[in-house]
Coordinates of C-alpha atoms in Angstrom, one line a residue:
M1 CA 8.9 -8.7 7.0
E2 CA 7.8 -11.5 4.7
R3 CA 5.7 -10.4 1.5
K4 CA 3.0 -12.5 3.0
E5 CA 2.8 -10.5 5.9
I6 CA 2.6 -6.8 4.3
E7 CA 0.0 -8.0 1.9
S8 CA -1.5 -8.8 4.9
K9 CA -1.4 -5.2 6.5
V10 CA -2.0 -3.6 3.5
R11 CA -5.0 -5.7 2.9
D12 CA -6.7 -5.3 6.2
F13 CA -5.5 -0.9 6.2
L14 CA -7.5 -0.9 2.6
I15 CA -10.5 -2.2 3.6
E16 CA -10.7 -1.2 7.1
D17 CA -8.9 2.6 6.9
L18 CA -10.0 3.7 3.4
E19 CA -12.9 0.9 3.0
V20 CA -12.0 -0.6 0.0
D21 CA -14.4 -3.8 -1.7
E22 CA -11.9 -6.8 -0.9
E23 CA -12.5 -7.9 -4.4
K24 CA -10.6 -5.2 -5.7
I25 CA -8.0 -6.0 -3.9
V26 CA -5.8 -8.2 -6.7
P27 CA -1.6 -7.7 -6.9
E28 CA -2.5 -6.1 -10.8
A29 CA -5.5 -3.6 -9.3
R30 CA -3.9 -0.2 -9.7
L31 CA -4.2 1.9 -7.1
K32 CA -5.9 4.9 -8.6
E33 CA -8.5 3.2 -11.3
D34 CA -9.3 0.0 -10.2
V35 CA -8.6 0.4 -6.3
G36 CA -9.8 3.9 -6.2
I37 CA -7.2 5.9 -4.6
D38 CA -7.2 9.4 -4.7
S39 CA -5.1 12.1 -3.2
L40 CA -6.8 12.6 0.3
D41 CA -6.4 8.7 0.7
F42 CA -3.0 9.1 -0.5
V43 CA -2.2 11.3 2.7
D44 CA -4.1 8.3 4.9
I45 CA -1.7 5.7 3.4
V46 CA 1.5 7.5 3.9
V47 CA 0.7 7.9 7.8
I48 CA -0.5 3.7 8.1
V49 CA 2.3 3.3 6.4
E50 CA 4.7 4.6 8.9
K51 CA 2.5 3.3 11.9
N52 CA 2.6 0.1 10.3
F53 CA 6.3 0.2 8.4
G54 CA 8.3 1.7 10.3
F55 CA 9.1 4.6 7.4
K56 CA 8.1 7.5 6.0
I57 CA 7.0 7.0 1.8
K58 CA 8.9 9.3 0.0
P59 CA 6.2 11.1 -3.5
E60 CA 9.6 10.7 -6.0
E61 CA 10.0 6.6 -4.6
M62 CA 6.2 6.5 -5.2
A63 CA 5.8 8.1 -8.8
G64 CA 6.3 4.8 -10.0
V65 CA 3.6 2.9 -8.5
V66 CA 1.1 2.1 -10.5
T67 CA -0.2 -1.2 -9.4
L68 CA -1.0 -2.8 -6.0
N69 CA 2.4 -5.8 -6.8
D70 CA 4.0 -2.3 -7.4
F71 CA 3.2 -0.9 -4.4
Y72 CA 3.8 -4.7 -1.8
N73 CA 7.2 -4.1 -4.0
Y74 CA 8.0 -0.7 -2.6
I75 CA 7.1 -1.3 0.8
E76 CA 8.9 -4.8 0.9
T77 CA 12.3 -3.1 -0.7
T78 CA 12.2 -0.5 1.6
V79 CA 11.6 -2.1 4.8
N80 CA 13.6 -5.0 3.9
S81 CA 16.6 -2.7 3.4
K82 CA 16.2 -1.2 6.8

């Protein structure tokens, strides 16, 4: 899967499902502090990622994911390693 497609899908679900302001969705944005992702949102993200990208997020793999760019990298690596 191409990086642009991953970014587009993530952008869409952040805006539509989690009601994140579009201007907050930039690669260097921190998920918790800048985007406002909390533990309840994370549960939604797990379901959305499974539906859109076909894999389950393992919490231990998300330990180093701080920014949206980290999240894109995590998805890209996981999807393309299948």
